[in-house]
PDB file of C-alpha atoms in Angstrom:
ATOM      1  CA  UNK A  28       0.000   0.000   0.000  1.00  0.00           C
ATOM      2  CA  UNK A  29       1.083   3.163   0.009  1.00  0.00           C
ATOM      3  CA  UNK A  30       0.609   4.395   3.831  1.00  0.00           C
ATOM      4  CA  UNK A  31       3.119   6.549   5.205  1.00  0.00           C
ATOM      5  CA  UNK A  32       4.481   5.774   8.548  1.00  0.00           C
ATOM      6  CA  UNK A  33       5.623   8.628  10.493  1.00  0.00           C
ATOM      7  CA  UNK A  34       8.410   8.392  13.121  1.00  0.00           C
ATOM      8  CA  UNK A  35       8.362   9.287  15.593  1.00  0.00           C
ATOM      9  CA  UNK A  36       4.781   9.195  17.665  1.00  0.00           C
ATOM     10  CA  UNK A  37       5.222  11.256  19.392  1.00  0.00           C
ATOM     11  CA  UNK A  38       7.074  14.402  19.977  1.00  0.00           C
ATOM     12  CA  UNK A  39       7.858  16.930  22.995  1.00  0.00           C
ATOM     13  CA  UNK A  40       9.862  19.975  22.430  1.00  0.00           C
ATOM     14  CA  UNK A  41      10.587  23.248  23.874  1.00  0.00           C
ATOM     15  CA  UNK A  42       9.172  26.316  21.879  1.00  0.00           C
ATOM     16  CA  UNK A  43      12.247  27.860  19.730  1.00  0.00           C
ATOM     17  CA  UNK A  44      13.385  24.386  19.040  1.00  0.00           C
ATOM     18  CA  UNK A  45      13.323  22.497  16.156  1.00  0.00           C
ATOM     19  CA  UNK A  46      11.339  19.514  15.061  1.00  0.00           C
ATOM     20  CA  UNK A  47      12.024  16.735  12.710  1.00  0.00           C
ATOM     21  CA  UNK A  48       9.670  14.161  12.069  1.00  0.00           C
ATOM     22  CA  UNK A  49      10.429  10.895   9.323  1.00  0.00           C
ATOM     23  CA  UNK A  50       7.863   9.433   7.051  1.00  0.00           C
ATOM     24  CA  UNK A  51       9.115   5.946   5.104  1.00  0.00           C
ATOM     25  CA  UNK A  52       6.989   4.246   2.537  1.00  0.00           C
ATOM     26  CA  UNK A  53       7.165   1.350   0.163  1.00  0.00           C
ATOM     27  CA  UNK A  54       5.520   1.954  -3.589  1.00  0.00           C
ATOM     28  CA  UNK A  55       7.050   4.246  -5.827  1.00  0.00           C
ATOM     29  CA  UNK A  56       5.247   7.537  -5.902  1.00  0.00           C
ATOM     30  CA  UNK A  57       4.427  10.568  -8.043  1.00  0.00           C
ATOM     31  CA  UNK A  58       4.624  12.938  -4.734  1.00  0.00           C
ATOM     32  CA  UNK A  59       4.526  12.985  -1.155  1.00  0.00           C
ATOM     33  CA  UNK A  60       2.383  15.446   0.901  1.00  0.00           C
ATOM     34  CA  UNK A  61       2.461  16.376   4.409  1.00  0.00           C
ATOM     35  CA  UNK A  62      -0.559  17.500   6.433  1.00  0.00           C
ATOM     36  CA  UNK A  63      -1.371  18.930  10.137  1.00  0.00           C
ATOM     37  CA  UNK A  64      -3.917  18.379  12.451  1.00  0.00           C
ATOM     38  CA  UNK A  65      -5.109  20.143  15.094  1.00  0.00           C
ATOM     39  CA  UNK A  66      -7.161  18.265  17.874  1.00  0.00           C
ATOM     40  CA  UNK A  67     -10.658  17.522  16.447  1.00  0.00           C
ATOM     41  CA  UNK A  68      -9.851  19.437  13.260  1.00  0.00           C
ATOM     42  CA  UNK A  69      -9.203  18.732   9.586  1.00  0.00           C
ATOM     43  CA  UNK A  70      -6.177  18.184   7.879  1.00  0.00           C
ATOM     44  CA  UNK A  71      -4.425  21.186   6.635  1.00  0.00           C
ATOM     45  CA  UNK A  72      -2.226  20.668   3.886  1.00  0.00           C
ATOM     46  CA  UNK A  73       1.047  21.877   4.698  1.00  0.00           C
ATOM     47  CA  UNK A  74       2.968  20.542   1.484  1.00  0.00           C
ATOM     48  CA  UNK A  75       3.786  18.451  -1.694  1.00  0.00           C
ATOM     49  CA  UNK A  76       7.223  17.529  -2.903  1.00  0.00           C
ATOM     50  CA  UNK A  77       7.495  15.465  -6.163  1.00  0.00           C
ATOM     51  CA  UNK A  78       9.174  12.369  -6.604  1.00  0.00           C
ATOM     52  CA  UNK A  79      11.499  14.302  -8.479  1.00  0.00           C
ATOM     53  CA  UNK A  80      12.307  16.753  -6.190  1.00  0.00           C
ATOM     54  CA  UNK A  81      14.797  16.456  -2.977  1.00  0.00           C
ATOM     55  CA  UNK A  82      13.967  19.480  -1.095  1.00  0.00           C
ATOM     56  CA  UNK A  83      11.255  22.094  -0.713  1.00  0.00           C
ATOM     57  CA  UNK A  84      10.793  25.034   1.660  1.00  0.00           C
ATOM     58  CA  UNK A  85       7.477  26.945   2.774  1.00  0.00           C
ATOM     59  CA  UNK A  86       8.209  29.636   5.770  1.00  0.00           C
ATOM     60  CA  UNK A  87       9.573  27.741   8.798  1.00  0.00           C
ATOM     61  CA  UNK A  88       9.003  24.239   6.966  1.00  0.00           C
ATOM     62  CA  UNK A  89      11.624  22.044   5.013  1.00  0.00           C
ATOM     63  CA  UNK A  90      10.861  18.783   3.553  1.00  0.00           C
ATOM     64  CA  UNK A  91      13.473  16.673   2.057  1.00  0.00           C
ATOM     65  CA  UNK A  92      12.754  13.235  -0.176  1.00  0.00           C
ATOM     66  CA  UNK A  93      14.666  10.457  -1.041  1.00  0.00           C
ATOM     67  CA  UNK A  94      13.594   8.186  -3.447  1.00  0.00           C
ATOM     68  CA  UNK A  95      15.333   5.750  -3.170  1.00  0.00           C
ATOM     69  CA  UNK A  96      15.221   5.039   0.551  1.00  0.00           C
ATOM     70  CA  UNK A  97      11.703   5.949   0.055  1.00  0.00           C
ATOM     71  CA  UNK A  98      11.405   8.295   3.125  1.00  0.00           C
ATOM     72  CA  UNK A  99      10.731  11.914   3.645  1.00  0.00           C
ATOM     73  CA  UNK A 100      11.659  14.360   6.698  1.00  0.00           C
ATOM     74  CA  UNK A 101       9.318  17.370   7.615  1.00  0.00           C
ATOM     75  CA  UNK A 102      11.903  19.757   9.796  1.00  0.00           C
ATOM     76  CA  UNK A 103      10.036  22.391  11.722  1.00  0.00           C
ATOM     77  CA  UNK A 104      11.851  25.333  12.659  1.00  0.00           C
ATOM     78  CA  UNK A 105      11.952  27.781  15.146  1.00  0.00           C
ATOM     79  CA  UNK A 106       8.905  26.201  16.934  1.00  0.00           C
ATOM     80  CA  UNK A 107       5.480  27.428  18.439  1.00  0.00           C
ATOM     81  CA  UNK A 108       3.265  26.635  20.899  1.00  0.00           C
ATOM     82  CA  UNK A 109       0.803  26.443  17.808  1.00  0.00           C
ATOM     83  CA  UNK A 110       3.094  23.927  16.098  1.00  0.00           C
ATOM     84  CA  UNK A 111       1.619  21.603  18.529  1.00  0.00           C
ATOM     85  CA  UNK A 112      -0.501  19.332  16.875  1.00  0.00           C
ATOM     86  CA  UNK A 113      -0.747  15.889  14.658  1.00  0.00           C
ATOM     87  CA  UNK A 114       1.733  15.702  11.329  1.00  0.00           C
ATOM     88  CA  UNK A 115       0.768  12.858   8.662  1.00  0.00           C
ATOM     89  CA  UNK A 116       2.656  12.436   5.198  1.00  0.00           C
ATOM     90  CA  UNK A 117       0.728  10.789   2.390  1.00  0.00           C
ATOM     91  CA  UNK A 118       2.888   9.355  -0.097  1.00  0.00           C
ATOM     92  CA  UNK A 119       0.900   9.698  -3.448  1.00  0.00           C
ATOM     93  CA  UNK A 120       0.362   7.925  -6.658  1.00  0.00           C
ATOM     94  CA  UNK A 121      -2.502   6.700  -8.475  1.00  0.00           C
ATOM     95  CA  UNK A 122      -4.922   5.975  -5.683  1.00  0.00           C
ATOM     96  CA  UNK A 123      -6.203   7.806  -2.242  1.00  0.00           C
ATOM     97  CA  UNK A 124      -4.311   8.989   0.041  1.00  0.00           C
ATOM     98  CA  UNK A 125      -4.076   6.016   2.695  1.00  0.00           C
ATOM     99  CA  UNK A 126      -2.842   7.432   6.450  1.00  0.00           C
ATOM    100  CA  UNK A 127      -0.443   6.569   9.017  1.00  0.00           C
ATOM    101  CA  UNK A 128      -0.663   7.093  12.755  1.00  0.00           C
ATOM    102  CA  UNK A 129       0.910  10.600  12.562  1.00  0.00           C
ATOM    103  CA  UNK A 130       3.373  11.832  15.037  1.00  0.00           C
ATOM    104  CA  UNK A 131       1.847  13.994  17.394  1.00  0.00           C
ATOM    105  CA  UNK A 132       4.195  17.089  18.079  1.00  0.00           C
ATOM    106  CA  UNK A 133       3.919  19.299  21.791  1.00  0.00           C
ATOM    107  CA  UNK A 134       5.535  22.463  21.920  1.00  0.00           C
ATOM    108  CA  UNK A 135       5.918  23.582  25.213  1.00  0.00           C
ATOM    109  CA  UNK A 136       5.887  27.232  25.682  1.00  0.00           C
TER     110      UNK A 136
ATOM    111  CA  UNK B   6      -6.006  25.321  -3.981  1.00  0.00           C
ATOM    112  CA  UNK B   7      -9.929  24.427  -2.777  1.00  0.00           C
ATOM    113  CA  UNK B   8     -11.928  25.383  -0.415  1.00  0.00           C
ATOM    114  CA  UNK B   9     -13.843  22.719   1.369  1.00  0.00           C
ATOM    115  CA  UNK B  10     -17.198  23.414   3.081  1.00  0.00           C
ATOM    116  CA  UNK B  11     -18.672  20.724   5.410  1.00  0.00           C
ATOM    117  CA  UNK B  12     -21.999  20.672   7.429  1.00  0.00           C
ATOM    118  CA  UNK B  13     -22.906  19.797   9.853  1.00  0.00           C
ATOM    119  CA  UNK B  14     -19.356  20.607  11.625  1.00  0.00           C
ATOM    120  CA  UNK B  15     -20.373  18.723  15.014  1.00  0.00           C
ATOM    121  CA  UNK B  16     -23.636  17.289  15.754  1.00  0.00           C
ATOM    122  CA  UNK B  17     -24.713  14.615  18.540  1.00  0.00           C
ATOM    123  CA  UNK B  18     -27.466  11.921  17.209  1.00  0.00           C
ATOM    124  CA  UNK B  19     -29.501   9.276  18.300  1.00  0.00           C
ATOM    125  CA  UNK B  20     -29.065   5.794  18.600  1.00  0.00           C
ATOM    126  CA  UNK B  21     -30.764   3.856  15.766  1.00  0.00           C
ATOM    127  CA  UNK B  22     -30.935   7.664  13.519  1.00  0.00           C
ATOM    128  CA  UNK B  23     -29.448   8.608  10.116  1.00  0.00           C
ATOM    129  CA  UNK B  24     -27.850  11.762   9.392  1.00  0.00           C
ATOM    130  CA  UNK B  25     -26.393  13.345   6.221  1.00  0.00           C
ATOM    131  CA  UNK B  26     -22.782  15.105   5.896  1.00  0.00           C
ATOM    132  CA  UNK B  27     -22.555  17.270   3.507  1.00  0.00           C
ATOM    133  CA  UNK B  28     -19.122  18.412   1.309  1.00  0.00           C
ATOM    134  CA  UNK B  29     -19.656  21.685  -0.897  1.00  0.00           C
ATOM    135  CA  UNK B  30     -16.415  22.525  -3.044  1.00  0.00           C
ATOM    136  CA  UNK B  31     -15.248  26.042  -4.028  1.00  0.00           C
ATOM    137  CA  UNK B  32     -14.512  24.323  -7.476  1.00  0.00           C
ATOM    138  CA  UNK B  33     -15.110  21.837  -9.941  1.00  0.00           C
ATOM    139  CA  UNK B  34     -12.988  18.879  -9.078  1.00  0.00           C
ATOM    140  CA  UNK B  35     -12.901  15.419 -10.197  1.00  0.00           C
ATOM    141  CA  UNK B  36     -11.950  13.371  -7.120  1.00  0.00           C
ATOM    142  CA  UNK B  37     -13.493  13.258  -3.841  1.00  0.00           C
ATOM    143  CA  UNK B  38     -13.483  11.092  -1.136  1.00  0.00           C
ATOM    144  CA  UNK B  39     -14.819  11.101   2.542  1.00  0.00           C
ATOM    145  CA  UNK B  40     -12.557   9.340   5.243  1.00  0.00           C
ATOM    146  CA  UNK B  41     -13.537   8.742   8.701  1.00  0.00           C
ATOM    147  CA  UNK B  42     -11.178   8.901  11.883  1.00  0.00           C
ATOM    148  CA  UNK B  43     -12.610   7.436  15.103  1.00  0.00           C
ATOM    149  CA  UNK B  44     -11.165   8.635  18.553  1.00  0.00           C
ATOM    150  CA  UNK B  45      -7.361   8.709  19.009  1.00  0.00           C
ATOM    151  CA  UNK B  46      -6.955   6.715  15.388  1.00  0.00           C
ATOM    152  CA  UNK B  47      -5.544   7.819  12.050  1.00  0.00           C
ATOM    153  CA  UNK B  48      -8.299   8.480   8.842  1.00  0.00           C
ATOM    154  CA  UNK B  49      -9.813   5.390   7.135  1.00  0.00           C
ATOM    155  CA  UNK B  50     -10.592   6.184   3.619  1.00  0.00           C
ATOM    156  CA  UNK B  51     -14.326   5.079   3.093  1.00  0.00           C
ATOM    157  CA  UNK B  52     -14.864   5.871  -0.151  1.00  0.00           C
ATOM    158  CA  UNK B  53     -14.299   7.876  -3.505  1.00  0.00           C
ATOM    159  CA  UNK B  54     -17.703  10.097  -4.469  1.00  0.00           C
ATOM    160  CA  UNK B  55     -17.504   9.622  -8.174  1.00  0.00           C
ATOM    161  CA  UNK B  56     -19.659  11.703 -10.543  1.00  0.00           C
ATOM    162  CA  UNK B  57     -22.718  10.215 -12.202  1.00  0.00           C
ATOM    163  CA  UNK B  58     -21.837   6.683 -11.160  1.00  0.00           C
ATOM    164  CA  UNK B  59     -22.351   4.849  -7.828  1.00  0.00           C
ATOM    165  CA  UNK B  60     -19.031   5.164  -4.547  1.00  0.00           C
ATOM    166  CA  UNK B  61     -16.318   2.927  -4.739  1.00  0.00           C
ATOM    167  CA  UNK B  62     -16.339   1.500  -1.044  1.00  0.00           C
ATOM    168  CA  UNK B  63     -13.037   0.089   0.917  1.00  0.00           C
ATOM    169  CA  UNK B  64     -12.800  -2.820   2.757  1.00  0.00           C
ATOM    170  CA  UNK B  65     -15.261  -2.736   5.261  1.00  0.00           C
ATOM    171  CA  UNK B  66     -17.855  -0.115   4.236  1.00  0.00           C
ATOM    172  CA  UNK B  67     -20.792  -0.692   2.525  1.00  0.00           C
ATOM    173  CA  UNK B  68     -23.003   1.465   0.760  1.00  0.00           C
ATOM    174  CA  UNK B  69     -26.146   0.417   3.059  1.00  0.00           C
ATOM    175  CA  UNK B  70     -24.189   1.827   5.810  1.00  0.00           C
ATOM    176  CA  UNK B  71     -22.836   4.786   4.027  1.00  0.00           C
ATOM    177  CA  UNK B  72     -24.686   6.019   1.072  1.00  0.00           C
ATOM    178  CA  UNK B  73     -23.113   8.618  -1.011  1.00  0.00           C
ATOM    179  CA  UNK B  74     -24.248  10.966  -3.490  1.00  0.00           C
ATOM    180  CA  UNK B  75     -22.505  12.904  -5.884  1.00  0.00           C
ATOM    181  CA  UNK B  76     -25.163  15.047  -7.847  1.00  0.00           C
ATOM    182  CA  UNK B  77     -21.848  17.020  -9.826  1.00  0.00           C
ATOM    183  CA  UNK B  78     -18.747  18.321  -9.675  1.00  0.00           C
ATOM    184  CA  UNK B  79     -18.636  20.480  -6.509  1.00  0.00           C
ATOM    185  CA  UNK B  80     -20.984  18.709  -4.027  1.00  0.00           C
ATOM    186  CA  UNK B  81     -21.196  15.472  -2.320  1.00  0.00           C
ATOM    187  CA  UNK B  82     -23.075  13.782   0.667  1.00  0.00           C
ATOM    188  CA  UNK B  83     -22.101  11.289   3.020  1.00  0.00           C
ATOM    189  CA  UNK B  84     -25.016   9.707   5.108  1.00  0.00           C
ATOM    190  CA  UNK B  85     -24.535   7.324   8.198  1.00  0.00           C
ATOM    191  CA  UNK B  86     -27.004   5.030   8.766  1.00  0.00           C
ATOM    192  CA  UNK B  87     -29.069   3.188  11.686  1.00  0.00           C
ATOM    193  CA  UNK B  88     -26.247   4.947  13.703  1.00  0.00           C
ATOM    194  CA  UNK B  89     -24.506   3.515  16.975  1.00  0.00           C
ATOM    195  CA  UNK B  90     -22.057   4.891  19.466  1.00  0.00           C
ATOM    196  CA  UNK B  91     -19.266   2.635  17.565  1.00  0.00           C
ATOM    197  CA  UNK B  92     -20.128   5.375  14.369  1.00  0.00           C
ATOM    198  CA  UNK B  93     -18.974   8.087  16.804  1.00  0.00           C
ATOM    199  CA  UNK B  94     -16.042   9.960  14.640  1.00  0.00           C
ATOM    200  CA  UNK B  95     -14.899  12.828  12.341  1.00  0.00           C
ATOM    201  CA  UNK B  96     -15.631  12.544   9.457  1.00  0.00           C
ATOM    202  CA  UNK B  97     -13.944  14.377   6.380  1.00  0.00           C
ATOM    203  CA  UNK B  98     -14.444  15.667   2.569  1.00  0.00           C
ATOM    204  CA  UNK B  99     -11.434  15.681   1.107  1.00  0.00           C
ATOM    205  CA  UNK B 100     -10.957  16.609  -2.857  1.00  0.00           C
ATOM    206  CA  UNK B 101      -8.011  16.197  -5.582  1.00  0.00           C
ATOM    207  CA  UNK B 102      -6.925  19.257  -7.149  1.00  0.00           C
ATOM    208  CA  UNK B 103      -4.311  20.213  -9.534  1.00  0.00           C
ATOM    209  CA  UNK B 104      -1.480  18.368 -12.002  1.00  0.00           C
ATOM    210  CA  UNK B 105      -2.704  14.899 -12.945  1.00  0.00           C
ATOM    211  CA  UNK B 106       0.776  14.348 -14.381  1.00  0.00           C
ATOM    212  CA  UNK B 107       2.760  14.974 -10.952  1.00  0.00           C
ATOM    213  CA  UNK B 108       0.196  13.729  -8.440  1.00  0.00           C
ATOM    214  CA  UNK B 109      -3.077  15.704  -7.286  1.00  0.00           C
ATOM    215  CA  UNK B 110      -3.176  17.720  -4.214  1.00  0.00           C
ATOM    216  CA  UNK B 111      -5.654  16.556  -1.944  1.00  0.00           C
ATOM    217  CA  UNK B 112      -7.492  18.973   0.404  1.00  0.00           C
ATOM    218  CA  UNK B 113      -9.339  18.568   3.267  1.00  0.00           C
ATOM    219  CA  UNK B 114     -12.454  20.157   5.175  1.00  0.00           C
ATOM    220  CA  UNK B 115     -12.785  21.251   8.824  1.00  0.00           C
ATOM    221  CA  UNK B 116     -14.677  17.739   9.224  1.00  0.00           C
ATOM    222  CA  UNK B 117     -18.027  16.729  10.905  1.00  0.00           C
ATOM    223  CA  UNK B 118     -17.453  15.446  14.397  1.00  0.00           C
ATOM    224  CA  UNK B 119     -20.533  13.361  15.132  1.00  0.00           C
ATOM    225  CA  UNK B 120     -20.910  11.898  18.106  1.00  0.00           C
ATOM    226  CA  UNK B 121     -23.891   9.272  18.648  1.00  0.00           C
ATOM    227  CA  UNK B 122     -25.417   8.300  22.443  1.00  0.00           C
TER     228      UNK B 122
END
């Protein structure tokens, strides 16, 4: 299938810190998105890198893919208390998106 | 991008009760599908809404269960039937947008938190 798994579960940092969190996966894909979510909330899309890109930025977000490990990284920067929060990736090609467990981030103010 | 707009966005129902979800798109989009997360668990893709033609269901859901309607290109509904408290769960419209030839973009609404004593 093509469900991401996220690594870690979970994850406690201080606010100003950094935050990485891993996604692997095992079918070859045309991209890979990651997505937050906020308790009770939907998924906001956050962003998509294509398989043949190896690194993307957005504001205080860098994702990085490797093909041929078939993993991704989602580094959070200079964190926030409103970082906190659930971060999935969803490793696309031709079908739905299919979800992992996420790894839930705390940032403690 | 799309903007997703899903009612009801929390409701608590009856035992035994049905009760319709509905997904209105900013858009004209080909793809949509509704997932469902229960408490504390990831999303579970139910189904894709396809256009003119009946859902295709996953594993495990039904179309008695969960009927689905998808009158056009911007507007879908998701019903739960003969509800119980295991039905209890957000559930979400979520669309494709965008580049066929790189991989969609798929976008998500605020969800529908049901919860059913």
């Amino acid at each position: 299938s093509q469900q991401g798994e996220e690594d870690p579960q979970a994850l406690s940092i201080q606010e100003g810190e950094n935050a990485t969190m891993n996604c692997s996966y095992k079918t070859s894909i045309n991209n890979l998105q990651w997505y937050r979510q906020n308790s009770g909330r939907g998924l906001v899309h956050l962003i998509l890198i294509r398989s043949n890109e190896r690194e993307k930025h957005s504001g205080r977000l860098r994702v990085t893919l490797d093909t041929s490990k078939k993993s991704s990284s989602l580094l959070i920067t200079a964190s926030r208390a409103a970082d906190t929060a659930s971060y999935f990736c969803a490793p696309r090609g031709n079908t739905p998106l299919v979800f992992g467990k996420g790894t839930r981030l705390s940032v403690i103010a | 991008s799309a903007v997703i707009s899903q009612k009801p966005s929390r409701d608590i129902c009856q035992r035994g009760t049905s009760l319709t979800i509905q997904c209105q798109v900013d858009s004209q989009v080909t793809m949509m599908f509704w997932y469902r997360q229960q408490p504390g668990q990831s999303l579970t893709l139910i189904a894709t809404a396809n256009q003119g033609s009946e859902a295709t269901y996953e594993s495990g859901f039904v179309i008695d269960k969960f009927p689905i309607s998808r009158p056009n290109l911007t507007f879908s509904t998701l019903t739960v039937s003969n509800m119980s408290p295991e039905d209890s769960s957000i559930y979400l419209c979520s669309v494709a947008v965008g580049d066929s030839s790189s991989g969609n973009t798929i976008y998500f609404g605020e969800g529908s938190w049901l919860t059913v004593v």
